[in-house]
PDB file of C-alpha atoms in Angstrom:
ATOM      1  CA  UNK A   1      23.574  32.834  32.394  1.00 58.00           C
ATOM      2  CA  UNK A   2      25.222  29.235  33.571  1.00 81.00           C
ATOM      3  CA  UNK A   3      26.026  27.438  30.009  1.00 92.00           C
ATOM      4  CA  UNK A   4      25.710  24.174  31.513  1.00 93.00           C
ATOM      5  CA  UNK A   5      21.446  25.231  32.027  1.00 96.00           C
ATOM      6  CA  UNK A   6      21.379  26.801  28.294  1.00 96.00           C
ATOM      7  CA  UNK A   7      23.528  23.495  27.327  1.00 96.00           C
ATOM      8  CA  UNK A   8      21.087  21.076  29.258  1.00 96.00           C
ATOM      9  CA  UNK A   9      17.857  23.184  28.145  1.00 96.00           C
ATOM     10  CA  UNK A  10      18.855  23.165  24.462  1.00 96.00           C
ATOM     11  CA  UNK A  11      19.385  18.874  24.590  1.00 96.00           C
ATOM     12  CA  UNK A  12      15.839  18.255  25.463  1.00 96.00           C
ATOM     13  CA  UNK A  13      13.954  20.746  23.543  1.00 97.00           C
ATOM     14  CA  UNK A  14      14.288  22.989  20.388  1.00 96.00           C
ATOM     15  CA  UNK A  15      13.714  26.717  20.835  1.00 96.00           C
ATOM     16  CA  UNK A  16      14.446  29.565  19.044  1.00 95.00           C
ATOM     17  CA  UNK A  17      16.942  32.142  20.754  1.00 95.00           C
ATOM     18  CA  UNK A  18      13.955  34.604  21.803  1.00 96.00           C
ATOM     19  CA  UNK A  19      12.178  31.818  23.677  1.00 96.00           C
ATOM     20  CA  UNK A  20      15.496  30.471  25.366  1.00 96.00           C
ATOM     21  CA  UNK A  21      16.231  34.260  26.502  1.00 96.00           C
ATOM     22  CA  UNK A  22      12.643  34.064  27.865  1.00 96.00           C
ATOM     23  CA  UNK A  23      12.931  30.992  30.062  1.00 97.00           C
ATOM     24  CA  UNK A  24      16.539  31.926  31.201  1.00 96.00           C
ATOM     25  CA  UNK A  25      15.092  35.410  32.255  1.00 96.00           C
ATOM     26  CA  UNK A  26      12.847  33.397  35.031  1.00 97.00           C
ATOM     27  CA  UNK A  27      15.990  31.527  36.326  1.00 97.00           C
ATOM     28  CA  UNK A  28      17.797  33.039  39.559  1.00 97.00           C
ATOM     29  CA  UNK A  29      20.873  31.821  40.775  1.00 97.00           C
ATOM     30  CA  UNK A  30      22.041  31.519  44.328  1.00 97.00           C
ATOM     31  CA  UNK A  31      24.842  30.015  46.091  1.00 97.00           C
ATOM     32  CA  UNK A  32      24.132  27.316  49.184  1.00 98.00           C
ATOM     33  CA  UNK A  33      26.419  27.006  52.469  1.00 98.00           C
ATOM     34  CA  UNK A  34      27.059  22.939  53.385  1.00 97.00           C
ATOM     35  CA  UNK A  35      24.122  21.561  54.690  1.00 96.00           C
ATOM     36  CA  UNK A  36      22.334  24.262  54.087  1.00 97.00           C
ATOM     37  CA  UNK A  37      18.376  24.019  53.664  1.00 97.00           C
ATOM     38  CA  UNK A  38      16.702  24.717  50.298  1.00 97.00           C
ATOM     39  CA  UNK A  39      13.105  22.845  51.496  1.00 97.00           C
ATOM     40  CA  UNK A  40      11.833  21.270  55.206  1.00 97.00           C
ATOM     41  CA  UNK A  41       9.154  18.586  55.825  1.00 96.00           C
ATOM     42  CA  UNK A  42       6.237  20.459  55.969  1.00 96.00           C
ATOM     43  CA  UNK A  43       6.930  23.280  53.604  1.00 97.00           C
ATOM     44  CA  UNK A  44       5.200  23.260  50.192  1.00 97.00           C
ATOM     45  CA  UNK A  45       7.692  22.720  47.473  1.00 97.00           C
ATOM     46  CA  UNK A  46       7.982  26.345  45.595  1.00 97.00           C
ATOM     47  CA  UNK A  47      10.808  25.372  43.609  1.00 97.00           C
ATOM     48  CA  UNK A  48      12.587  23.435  40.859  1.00 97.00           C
ATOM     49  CA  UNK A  49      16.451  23.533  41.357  1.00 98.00           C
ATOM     50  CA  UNK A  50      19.223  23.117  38.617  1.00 97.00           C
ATOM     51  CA  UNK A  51      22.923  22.332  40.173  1.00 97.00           C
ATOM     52  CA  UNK A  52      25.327  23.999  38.451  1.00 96.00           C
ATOM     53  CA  UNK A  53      27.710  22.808  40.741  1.00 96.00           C
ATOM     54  CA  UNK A  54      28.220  20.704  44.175  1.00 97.00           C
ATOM     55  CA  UNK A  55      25.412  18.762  44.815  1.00 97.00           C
ATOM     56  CA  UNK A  56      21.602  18.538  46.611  1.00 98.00           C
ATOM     57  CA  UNK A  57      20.344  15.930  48.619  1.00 97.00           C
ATOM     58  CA  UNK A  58      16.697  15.107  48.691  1.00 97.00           C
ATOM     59  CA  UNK A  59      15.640  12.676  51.824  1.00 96.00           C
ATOM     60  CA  UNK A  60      13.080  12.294  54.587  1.00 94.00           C
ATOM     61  CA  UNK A  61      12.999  10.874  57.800  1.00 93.00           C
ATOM     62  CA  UNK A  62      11.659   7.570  58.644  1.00 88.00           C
ATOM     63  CA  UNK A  63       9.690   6.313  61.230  1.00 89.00           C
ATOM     64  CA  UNK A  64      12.444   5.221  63.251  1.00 88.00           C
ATOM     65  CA  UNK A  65      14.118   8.825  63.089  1.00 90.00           C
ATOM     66  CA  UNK A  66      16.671   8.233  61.097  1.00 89.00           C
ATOM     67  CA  UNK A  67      17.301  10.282  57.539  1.00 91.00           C
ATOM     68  CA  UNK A  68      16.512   8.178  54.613  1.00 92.00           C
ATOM     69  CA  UNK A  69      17.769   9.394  51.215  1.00 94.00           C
ATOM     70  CA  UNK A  70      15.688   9.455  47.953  1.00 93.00           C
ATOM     71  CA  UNK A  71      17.891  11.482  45.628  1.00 94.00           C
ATOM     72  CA  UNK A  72      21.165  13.386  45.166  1.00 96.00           C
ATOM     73  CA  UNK A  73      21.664  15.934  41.784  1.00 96.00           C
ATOM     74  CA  UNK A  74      25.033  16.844  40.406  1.00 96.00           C
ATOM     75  CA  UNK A  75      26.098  19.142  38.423  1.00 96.00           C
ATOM     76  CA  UNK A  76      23.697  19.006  35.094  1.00 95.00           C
ATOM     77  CA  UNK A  77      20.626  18.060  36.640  1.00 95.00           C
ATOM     78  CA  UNK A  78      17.322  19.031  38.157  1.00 95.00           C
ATOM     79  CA  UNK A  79      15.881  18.173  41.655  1.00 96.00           C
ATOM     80  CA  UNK A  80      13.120  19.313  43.343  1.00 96.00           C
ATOM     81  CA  UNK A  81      10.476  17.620  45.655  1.00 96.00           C
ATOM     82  CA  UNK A  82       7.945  16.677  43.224  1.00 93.00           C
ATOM     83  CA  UNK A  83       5.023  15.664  44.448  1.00 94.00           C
ATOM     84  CA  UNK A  84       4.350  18.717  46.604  1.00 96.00           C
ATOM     85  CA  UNK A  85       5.529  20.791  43.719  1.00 96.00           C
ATOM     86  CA  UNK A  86       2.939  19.193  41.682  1.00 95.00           C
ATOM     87  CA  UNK A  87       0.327  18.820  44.033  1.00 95.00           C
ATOM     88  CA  UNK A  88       0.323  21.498  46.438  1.00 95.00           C
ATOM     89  CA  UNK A  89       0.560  19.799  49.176  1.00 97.00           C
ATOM     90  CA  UNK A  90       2.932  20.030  52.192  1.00 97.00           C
ATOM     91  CA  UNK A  91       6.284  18.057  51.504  1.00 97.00           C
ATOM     92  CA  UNK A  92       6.944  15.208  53.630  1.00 95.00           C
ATOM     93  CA  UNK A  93      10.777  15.477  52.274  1.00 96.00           C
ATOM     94  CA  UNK A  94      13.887  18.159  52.693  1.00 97.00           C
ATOM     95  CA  UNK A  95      16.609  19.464  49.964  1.00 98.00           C
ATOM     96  CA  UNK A  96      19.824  20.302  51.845  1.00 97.00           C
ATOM     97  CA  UNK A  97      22.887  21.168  50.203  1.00 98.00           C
ATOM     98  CA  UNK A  98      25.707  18.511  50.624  1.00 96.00           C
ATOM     99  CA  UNK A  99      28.296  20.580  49.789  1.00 96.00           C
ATOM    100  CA  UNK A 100      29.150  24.045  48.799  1.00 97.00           C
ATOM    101  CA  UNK A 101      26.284  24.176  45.901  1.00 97.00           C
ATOM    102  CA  UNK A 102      25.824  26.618  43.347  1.00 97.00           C
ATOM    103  CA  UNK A 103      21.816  26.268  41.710  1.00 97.00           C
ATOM    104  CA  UNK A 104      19.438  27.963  39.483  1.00 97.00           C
ATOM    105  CA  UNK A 105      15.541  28.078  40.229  1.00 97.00           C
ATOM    106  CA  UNK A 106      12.400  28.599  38.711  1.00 98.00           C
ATOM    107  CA  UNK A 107       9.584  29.264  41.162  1.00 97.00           C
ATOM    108  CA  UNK A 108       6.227  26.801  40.673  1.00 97.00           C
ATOM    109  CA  UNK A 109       4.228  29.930  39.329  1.00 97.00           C
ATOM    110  CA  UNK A 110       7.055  30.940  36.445  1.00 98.00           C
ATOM    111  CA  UNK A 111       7.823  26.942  35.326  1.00 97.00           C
ATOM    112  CA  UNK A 112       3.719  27.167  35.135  1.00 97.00           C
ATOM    113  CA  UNK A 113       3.826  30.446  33.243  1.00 97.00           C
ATOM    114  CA  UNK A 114       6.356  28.575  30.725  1.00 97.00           C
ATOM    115  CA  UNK A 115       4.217  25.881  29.944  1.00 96.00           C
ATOM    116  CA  UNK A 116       1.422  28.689  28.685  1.00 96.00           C
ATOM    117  CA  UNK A 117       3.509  30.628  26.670  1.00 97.00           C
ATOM    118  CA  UNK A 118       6.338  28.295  24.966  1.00 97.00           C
ATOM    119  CA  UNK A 119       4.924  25.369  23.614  1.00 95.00           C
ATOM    120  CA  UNK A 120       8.276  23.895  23.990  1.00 96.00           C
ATOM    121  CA  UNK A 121       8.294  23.531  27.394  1.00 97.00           C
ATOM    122  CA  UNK A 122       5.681  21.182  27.800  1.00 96.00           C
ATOM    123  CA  UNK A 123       7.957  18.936  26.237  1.00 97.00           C
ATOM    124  CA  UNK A 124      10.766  20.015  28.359  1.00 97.00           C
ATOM    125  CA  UNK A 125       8.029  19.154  31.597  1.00 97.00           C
ATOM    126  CA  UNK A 126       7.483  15.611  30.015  1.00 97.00           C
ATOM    127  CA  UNK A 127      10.449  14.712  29.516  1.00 96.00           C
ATOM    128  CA  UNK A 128      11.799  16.204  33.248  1.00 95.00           C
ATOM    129  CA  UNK A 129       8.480  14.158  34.503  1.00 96.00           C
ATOM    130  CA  UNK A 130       9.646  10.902  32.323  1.00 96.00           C
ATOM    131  CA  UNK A 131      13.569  11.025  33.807  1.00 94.00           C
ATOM    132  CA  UNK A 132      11.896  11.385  37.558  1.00 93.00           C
ATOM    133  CA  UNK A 133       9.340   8.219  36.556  1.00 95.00           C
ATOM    134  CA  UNK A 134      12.531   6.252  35.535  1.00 94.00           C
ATOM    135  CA  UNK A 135      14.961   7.066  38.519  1.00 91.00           C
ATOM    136  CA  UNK A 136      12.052   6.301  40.969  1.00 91.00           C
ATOM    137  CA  UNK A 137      10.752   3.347  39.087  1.00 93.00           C
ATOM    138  CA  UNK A 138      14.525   1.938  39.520  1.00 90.00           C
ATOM    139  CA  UNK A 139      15.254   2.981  42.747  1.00 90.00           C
ATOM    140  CA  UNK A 140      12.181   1.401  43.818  1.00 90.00           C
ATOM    141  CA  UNK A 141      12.672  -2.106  42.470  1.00 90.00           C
ATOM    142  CA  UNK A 142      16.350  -2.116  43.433  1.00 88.00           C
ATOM    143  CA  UNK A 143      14.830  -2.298  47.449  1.00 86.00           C
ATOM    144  CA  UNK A 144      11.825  -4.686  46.025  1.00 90.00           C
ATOM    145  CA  UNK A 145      14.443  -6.991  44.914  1.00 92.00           C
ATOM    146  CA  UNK A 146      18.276  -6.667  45.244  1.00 92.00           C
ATOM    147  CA  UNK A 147      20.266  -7.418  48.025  1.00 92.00           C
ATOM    148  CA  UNK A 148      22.869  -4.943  50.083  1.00 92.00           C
ATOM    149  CA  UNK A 149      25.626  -6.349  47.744  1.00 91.00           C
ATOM    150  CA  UNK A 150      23.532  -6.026  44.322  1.00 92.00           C
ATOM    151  CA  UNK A 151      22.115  -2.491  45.521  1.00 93.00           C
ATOM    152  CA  UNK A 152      25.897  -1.121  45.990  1.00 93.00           C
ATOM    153  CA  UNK A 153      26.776  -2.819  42.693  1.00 92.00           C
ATOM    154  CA  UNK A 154      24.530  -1.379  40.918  1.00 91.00           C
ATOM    155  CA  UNK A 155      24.899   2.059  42.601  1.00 92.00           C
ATOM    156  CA  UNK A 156      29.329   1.963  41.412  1.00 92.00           C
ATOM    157  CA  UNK A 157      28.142   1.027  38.062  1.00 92.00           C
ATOM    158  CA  UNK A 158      25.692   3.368  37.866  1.00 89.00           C
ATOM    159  CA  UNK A 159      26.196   6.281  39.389  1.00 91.00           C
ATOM    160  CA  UNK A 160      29.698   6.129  41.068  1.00 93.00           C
ATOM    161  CA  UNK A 161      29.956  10.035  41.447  1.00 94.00           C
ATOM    162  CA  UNK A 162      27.983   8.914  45.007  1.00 94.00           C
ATOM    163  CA  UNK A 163      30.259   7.025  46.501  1.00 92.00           C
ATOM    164  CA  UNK A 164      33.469   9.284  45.123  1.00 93.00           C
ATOM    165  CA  UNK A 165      31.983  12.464  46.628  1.00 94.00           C
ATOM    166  CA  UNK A 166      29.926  11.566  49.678  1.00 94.00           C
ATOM    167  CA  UNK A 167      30.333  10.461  52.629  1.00 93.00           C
ATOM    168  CA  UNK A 168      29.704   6.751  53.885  1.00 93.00           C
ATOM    169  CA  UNK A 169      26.920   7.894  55.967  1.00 93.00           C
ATOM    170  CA  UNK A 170      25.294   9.647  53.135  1.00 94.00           C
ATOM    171  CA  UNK A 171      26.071   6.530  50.678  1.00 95.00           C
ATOM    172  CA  UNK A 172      24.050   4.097  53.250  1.00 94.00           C
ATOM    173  CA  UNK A 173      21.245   6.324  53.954  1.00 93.00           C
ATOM    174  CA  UNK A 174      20.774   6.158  49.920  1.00 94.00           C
ATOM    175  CA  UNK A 175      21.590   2.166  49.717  1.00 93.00           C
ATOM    176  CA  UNK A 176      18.990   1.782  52.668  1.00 91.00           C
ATOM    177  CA  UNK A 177      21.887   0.203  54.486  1.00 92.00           C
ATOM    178  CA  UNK A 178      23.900   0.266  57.595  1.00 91.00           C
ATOM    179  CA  UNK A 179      27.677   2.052  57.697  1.00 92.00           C
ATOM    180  CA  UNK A 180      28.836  -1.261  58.940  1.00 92.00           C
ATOM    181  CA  UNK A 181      27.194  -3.180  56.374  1.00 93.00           C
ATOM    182  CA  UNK A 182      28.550  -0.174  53.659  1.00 93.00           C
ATOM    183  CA  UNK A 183      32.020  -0.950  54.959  1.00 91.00           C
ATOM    184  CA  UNK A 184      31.517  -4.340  55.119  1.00 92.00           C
ATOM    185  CA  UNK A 185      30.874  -4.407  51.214  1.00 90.00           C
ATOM    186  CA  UNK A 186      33.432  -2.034  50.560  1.00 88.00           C
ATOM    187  CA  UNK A 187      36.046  -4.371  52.173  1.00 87.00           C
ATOM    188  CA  UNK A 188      34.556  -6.978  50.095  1.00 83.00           C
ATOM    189  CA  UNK A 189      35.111  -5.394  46.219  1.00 79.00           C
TER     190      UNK A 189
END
């Protein structure tokens, strides 16, 4: 099993060795082609995905066709499309590998299963449900109130691994932005 799952598992919550065995044994690992598909609008969500390494992209397209990104997970974290995972309900986003991606994943059913038999992971859910809350939350007011220039600011101190690995046209479609305008700002700092 990946050490940097046991590593992240074991920061958030204390279990004993018998219950970490338990939740590893419901964790499969698979390997993901460049812009390969993990989740498309319409599908329910079915999954919760660790990256181990590379990196997944969560968007959705907008009304004027055009991709729209809400998320991207390195290595070290969790992504998944949450509110259908949650709810049920068809998503309206995808998950698409953005580079050659190596993930684990727990299916909906087993992550439920977990929360019945190791009390632990309820905290484990919390506190994945509390980092989701945050990033959102954040996300959200950056477009309420910052401008291109404050948005991409915020985004190199932040979480500079973004622009370093992606391309511009992925960068933008996260800032909300146009390539020109990303360029122009680049030029600028």
């Amino acid at each position: 099993m990946n050490e940097l799952l046991v590593s992240y598992i074991k920061s958030k919550i204390s279990v004993t060795e018998e219950e970490l065995n338990t939740i590893l044994s419901y964790f499969k690992s698979i390997q993901l082609k460049k812009n390969e598909l993990l989740l498309a609008e319409g599908q329910v969500s079915q999954r919760s995905f660790f990256v181990t390494k590379g990196c997944l992209r969560i968007f959705f397209i907008n009304e004027e066709g055009q991709e729209a990104t809400r998320y991207f997970a390195f290595e070290n974290q969790f992504a998944s499309a949450l509110m259908s995972f949650i709810t049920g309900e068809k998503s309206k986003e995808f998950i698409q590998a953005v580079e050659p991606t190596e993930i684990f994943y727990i299916s909906h059913k087993d992550f439920y299963h977990l929360l019945e038999i190791i009390p632990q992971w309820e905290k484990f859910y919390r506190i994945y449900l509390e980092i989701a809350y945050i990033t959102n939350t954040r996300r959200l007011m950056s477009f309420l109130v910052q401008d291109a220039l404050e948005k991409y600011r915020q985004l190199l101190a932040e979480n500079p691994v973004i622009v370093r690995r992606l391309s511009n046209k992925m960068v933008a479609s996260y800032l909300n932005i146009s390539q020109e305008t990303l360029s122009r700002l680049k030029s600028r700092l």
